Coordinates of C-alpha atoms and ligand atoms in Angstrom, one line a residue:
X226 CA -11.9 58.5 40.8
X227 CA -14.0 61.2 42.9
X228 CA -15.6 64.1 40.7
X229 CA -15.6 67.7 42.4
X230 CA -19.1 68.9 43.7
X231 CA -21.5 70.4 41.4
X232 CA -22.4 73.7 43.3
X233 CA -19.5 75.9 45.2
X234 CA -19.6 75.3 48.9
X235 CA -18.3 77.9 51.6
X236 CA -14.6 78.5 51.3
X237 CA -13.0 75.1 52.3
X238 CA -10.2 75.6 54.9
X239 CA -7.3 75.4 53.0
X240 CA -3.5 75.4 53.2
X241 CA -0.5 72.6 53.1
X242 CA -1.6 69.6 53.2
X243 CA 1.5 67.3 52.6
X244 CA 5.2 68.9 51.2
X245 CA 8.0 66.6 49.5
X246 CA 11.7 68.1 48.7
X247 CA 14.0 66.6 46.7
X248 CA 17.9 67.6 46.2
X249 CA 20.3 66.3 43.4
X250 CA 22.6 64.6 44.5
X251 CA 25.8 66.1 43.7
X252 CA 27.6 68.5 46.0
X253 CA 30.1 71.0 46.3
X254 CA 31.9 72.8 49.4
X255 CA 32.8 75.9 49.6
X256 CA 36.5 76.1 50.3
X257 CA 36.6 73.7 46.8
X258 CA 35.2 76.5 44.8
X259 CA 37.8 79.4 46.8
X260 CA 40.4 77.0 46.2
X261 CA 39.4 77.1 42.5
X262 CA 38.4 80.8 42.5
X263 CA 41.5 81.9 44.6
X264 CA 39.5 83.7 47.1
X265 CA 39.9 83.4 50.4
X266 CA 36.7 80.8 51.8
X267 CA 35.8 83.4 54.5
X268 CA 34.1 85.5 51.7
X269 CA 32.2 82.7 50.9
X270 CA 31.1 81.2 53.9
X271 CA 31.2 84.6 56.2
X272 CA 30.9 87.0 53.8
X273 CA 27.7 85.5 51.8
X274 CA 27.2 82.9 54.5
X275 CA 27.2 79.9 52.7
X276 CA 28.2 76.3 53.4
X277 CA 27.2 74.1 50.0
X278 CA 25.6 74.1 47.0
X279 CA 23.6 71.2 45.4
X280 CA 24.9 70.5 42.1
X281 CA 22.7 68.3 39.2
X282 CA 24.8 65.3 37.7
X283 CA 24.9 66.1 33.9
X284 CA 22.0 63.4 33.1
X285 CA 19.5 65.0 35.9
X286 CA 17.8 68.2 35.8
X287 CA 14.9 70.5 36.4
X288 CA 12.1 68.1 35.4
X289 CA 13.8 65.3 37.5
X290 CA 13.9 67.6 40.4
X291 CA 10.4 68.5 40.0
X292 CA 9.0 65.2 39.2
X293 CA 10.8 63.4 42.7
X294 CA 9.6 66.2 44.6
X295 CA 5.8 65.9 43.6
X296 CA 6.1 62.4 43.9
X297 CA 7.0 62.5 47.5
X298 CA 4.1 65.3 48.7
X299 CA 1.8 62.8 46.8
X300 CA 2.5 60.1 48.6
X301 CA 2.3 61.7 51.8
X302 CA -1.1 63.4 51.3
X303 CA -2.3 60.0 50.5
X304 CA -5.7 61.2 48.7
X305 CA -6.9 60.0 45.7
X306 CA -4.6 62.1 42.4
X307 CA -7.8 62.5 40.7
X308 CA -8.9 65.1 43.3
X309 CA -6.2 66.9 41.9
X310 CA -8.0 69.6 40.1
X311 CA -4.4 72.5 39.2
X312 CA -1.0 71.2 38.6
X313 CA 1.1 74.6 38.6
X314 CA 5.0 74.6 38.4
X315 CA 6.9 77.6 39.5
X316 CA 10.5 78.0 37.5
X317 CA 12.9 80.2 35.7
X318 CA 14.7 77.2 34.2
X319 CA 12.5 76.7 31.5
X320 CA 13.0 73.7 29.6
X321 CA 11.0 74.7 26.7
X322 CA 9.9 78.0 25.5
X323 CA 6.1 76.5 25.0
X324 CA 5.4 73.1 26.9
X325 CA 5.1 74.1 30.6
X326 CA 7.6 72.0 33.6
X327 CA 4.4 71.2 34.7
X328 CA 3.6 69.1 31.9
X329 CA 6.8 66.3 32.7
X330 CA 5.3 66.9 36.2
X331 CA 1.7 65.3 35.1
X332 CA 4.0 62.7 32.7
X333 CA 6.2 61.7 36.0
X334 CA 3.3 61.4 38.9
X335 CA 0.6 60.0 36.5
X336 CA -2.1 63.2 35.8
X337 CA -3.9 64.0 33.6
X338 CA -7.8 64.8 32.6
X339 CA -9.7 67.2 34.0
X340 CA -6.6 69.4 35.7
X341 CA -5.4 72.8 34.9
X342 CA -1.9 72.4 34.6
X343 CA 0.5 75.1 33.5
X344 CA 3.8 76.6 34.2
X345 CA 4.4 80.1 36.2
X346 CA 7.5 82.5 35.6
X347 CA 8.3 85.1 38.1
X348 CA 12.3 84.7 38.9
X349 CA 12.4 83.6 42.4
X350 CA 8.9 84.6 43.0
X351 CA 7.3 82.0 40.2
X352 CA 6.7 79.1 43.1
X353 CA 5.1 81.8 45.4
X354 CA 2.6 83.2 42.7
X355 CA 1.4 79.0 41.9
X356 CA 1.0 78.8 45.5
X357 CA -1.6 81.8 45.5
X358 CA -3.1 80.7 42.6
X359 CA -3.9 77.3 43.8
X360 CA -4.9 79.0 47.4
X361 CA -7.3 81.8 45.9
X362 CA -8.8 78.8 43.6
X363 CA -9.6 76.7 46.5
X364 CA -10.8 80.1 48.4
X365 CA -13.1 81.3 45.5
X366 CA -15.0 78.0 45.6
X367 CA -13.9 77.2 42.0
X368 CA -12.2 74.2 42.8
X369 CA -15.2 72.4 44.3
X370 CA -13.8 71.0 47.0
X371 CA -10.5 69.5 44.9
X372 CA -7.3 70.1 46.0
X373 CA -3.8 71.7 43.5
X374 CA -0.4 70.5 43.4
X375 CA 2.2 72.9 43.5
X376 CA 5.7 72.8 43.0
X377 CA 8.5 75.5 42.8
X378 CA 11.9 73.7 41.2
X379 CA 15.4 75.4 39.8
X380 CA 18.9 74.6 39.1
X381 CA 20.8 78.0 39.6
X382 CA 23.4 78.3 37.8
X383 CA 26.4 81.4 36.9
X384 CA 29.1 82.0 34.7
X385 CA 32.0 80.2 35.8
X386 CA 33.7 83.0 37.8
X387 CA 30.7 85.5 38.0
X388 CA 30.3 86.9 41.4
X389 CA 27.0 84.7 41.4
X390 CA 29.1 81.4 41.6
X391 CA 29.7 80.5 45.0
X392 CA 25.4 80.9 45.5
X393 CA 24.2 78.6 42.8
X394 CA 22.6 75.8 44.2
X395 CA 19.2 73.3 43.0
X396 CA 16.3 71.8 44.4
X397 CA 12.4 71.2 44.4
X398 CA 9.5 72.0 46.7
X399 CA 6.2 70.3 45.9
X400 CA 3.2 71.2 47.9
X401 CA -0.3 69.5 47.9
X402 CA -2.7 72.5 48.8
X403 CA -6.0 71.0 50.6
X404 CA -7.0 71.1 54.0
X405 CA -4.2 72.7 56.3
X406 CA -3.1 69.3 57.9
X407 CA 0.8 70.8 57.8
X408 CA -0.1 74.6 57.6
X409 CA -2.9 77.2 56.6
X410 CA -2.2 79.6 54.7
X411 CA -4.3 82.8 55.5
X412 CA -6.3 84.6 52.3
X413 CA -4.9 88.0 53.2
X414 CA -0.8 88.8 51.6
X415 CA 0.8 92.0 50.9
X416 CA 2.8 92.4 47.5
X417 CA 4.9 94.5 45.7
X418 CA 6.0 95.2 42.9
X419 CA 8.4 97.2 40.7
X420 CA 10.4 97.0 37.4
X421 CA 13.6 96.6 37.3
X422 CA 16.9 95.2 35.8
X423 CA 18.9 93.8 38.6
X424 CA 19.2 89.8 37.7
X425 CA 17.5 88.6 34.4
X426 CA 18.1 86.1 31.3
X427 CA 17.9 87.0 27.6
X428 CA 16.4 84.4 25.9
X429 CA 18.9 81.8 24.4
X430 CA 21.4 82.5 26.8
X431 CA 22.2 80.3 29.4
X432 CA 23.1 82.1 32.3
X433 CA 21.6 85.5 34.2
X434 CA 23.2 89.1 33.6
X435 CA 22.8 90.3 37.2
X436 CA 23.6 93.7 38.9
X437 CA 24.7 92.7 42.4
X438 CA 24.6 95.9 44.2
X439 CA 20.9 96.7 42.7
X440 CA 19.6 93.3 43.2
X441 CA 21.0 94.0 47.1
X442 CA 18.5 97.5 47.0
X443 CA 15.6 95.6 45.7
X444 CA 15.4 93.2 48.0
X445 CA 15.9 95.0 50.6
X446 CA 13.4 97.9 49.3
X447 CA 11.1 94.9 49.1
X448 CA 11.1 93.8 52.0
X449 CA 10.7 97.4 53.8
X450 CA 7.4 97.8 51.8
X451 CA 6.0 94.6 52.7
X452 CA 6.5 94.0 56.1
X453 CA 5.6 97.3 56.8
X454 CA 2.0 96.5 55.1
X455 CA 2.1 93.3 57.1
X456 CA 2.7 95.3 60.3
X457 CA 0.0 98.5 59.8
X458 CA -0.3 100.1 62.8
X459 CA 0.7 97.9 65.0
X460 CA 4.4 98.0 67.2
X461 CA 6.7 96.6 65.0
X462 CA 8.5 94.5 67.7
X463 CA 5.7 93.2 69.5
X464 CA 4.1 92.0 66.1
X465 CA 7.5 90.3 65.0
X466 CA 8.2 88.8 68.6
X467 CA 4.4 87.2 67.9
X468 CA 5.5 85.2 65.1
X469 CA 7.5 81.6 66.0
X470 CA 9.7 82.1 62.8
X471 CA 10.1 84.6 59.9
X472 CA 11.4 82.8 56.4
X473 CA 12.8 84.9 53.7
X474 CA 13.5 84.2 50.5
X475 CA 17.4 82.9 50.6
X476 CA 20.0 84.1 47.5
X477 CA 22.8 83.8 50.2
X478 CA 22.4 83.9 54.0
X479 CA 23.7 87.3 54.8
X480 CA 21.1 89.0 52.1
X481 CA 18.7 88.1 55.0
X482 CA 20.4 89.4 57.6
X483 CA 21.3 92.4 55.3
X484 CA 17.2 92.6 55.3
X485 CA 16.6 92.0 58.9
X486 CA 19.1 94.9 59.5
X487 CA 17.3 96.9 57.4
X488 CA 14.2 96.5 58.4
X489 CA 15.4 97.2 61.9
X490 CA 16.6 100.6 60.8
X491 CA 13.0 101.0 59.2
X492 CA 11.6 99.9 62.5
X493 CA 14.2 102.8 64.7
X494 CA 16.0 99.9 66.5
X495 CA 19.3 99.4 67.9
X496 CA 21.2 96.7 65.8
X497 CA 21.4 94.4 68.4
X498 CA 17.9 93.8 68.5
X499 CA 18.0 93.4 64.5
X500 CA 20.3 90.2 65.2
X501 CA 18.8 89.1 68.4
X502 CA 15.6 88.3 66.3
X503 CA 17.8 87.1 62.9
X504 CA 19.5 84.8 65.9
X505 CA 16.6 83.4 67.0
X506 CA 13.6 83.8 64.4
X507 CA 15.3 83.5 60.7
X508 CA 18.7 82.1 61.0
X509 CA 17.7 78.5 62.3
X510 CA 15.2 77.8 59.4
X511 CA 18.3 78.5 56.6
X512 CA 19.9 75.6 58.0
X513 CA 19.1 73.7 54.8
X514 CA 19.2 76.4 52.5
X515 CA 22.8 76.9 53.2
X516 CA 23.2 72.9 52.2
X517 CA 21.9 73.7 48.9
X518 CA 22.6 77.0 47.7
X519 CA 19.6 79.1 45.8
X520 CA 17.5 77.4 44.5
X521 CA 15.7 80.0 43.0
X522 CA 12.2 78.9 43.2
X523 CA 12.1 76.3 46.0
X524 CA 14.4 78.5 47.9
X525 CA 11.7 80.2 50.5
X526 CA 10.0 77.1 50.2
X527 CA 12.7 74.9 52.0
X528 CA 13.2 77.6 54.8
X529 CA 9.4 77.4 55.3
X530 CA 9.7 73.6 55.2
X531 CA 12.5 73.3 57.4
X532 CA 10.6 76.3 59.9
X533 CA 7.7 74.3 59.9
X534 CA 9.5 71.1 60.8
X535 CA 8.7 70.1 64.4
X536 CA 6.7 73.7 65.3
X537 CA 3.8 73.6 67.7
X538 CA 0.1 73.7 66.1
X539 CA -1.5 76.9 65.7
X540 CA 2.4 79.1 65.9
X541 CA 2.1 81.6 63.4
X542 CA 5.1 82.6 60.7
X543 CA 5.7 84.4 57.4
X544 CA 7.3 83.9 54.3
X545 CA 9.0 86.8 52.4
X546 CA 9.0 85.9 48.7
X547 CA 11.6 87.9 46.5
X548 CA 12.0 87.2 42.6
X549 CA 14.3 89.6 40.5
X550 CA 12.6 91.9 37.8
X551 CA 11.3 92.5 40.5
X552 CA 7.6 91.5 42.3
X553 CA 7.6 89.9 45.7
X554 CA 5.2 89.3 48.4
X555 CA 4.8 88.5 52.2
X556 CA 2.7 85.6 53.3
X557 CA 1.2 84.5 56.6
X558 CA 0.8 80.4 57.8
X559 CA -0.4 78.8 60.9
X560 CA 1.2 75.6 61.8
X561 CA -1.3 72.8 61.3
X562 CA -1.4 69.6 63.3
X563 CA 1.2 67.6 61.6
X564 CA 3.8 70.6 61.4
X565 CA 5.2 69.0 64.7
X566 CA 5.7 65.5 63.1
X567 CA 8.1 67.1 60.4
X568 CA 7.6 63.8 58.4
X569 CA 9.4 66.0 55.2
X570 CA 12.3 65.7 57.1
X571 CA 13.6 62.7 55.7
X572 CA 13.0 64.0 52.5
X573 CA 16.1 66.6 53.1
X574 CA 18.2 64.3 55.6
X575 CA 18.0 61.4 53.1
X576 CA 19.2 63.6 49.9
X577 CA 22.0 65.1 51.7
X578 CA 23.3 61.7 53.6
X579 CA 23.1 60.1 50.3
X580 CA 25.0 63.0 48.0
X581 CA 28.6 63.3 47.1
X582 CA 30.5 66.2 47.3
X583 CA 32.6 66.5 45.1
X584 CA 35.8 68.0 44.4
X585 CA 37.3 71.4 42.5
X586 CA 38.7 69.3 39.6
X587 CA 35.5 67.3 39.1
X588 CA 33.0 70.6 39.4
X589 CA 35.3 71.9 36.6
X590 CA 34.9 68.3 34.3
X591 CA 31.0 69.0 35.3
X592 CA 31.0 72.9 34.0
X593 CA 33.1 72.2 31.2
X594 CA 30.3 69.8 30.3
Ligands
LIG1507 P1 30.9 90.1 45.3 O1 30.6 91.4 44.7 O2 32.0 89.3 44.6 O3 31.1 90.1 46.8 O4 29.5 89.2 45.1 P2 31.5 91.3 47.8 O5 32.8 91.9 47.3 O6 30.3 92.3 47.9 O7 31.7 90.5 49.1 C1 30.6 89.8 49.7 C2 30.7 90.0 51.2 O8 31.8 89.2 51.6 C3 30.9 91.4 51.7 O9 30.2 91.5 52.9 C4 32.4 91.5 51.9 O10 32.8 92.4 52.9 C5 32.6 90.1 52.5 P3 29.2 92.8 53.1 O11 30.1 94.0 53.1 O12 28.3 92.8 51.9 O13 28.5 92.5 54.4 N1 34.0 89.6 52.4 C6 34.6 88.9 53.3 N2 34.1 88.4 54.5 C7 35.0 87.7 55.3 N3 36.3 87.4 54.9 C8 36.8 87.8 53.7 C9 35.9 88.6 52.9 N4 36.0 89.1 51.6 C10 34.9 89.7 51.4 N5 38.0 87.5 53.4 C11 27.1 89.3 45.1 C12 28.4 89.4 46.0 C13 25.9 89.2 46.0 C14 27.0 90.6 44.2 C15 27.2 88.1 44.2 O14 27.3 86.9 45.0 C16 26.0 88.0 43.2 O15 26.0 88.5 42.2 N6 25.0 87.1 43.6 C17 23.8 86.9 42.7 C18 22.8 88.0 42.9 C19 22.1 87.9 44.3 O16 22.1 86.8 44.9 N7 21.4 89.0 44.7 C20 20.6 88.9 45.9 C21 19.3 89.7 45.8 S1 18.4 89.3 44.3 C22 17.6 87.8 44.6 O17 17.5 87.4 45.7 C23 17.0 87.2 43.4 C24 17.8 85.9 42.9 O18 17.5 84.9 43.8 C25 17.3 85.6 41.5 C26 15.8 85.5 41.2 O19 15.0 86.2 41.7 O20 15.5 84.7 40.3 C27 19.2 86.1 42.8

């Protein structure tokens, strides 16, 4: 086992160094759950923009999720786990009210020792804020050279018949934060931040109160605030048409395009330029977001994993982070050598060849459950 180096060093280049994704492997169509709902699909798959959700099977959850996904980004960095120096788990389906996720996490992928490893709660934000931790600690020099494993896992669930239904979805992101083999992450972000009640959990009950229409205005108002930080004085368009891809935190399709729109009002242009660049910067890397619904967490996460896949080194793109309450942040990354190789791929491409989808009658045996 290597030990970390006595004395700080300069700020090690640091960013992705491996990812791994994992996805349960139950499914569930949309025009099932109309079918079940009595609404007509189109409101599901046009209106909200979605295509599947990723369901659990009643004897697989969060920890599961978390524990395959960390597995994978393990074996694909390929370093020694004793250079892992921070564990942190971003959720909001807590299995426990005091023994963090990340703790099954160390159980599952064999750490333990001399690692900070601990659990981080922010909604949809909570994978985000680990990933910043781990980042500033390798930037501050505490780490000593050792690298952090990340990972941002949910299973979103509603009500039966709340609104929120047709976007539940599940899945895990784990990231091994080193040297920027797949992407760097750049030290400079722009949050914000501000308190509100538009999706949250009581404790003890098992599914979110949400107010749609106000969670819409957050994120939106969100956005607005950060990417006009991110953009400073600089023309809007010009600094946009720089990047090769914007990801966005992903409840539902169209709430990014309800963004984009947005921020093109912000910006003073036409709506056709709005959906030219949702068309040709944002909407491609949702393709396996809407597979798998929200996954809460791991949702930005797979749209920067699947935006990464296959991009050129040294293309630049950001990450919008959104979590309800609400605090969210926008994040800068340069593809890193291996971004073009994609080898995460399979990680997504395997899960959802292998899944079943099931049908209406057998999602309501599962809820019933
Ligand atoms: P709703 O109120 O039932 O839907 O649920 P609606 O009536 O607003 O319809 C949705 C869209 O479908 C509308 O389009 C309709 O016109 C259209 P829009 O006008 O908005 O563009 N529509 C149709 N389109 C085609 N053919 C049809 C048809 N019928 C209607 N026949 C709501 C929508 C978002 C409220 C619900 O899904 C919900 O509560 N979702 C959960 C909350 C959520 O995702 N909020 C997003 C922002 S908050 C966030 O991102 C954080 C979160 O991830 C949690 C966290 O941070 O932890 C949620």
């Amino acid at each position: 086992m290597s030990r970390p180096a006595d004395r700080p060093s300069e700020p090690p280049a640091t960013g992705i160094a491996a990812l791994g994704l994992k996805l349960p492997r139950l499914g569930l169509a949309m025009d099932q759950l109309a079918q079940l709902r009595g609404e007509d699909v189109a409101k599901y798959t046009i209106g909200l923009g979605c295509s599947e959700m990723a369901l659990c099977p009643r004897d697989y959850g969060v920890a599961d999720l978390a524990v395959a996904a960390a597995e994978r980004a393990l074996e694909r960095w390929g370093g020694d786990r004793g250079r892992i120096g921070l564990l942190a788990v971003g959720t909001e389906t807590a299995v426990d009210m005091s023994r963090p996720l990340s703790a099954w996490v160390a159980d599952g992928v064999g750490l333990s020792g001399a690692v900070r490893s601990y659990e981080v709660k922010h909604a949809c934000y909570g994978g985000t804020l680990a990933l910043r931790q781990a980042t500033e600690w390798r930037l501050s020099g505490a780490a000593r050279g050792q690298a952090a494993l990340v990972v941002a896992a949910d299973v979103a669930l509603y009500a039966p018949e709340d609104p929120g239904e047709p976007t539940q979805g599940a899945g895990a992101v784990a990231l091994v934060v080193d040297e920027p083999r797949v992407a760097a992450l750049e030290a400079v972000s722009y949050p914000w931040s501000e308190p509100a009640f538009d999706f949250w959990r009581p404790v003890g009950e098992s599914f979110p109160r949400v107010d749609g229409p106000l969670s819409l205005d957050c994120y939106r108002r969100a956005a607005e605030h950060c990417f006009q930080a991110w953009v400073g004085k600089e023309d809007p368009a010009q600094a946009l048409e720089a990047l090769e891809a914007l990801c966005f935190h992903v409840p539902f399709p169209k709430m990014v395009r309800k963004a984009v729109d947005h921020l093109g009002e912000v910006f003073g242009w036409s709506q056709e330029q709005a959906r030219d660049l949702y068309a040709r910067k944002i909407e491609p890397s949702m393709e396996w977001n809407r597979r798998c619904g929200n996954s809460y967490t791991a949702s930005l996460w797979t749209s920067v994993a699947r935006a990464l896949n296959g991009m050129e080194e040294g293309k630049r793109l950001t990450a919008f982070s959104y979590g309800s309450g609400f605090g969210a942040e926008l994040l800068t990354l340069v593809a890193g050598p291996e971004a073009a190789g994609g080898a995460w791929a399979e990680d997504v491409e395997g899960d959802l060849a292998e899944r079943s989808l099931i049908d209406a009658g057998a999602y309501q045996e599962l809820r019933a459950g």
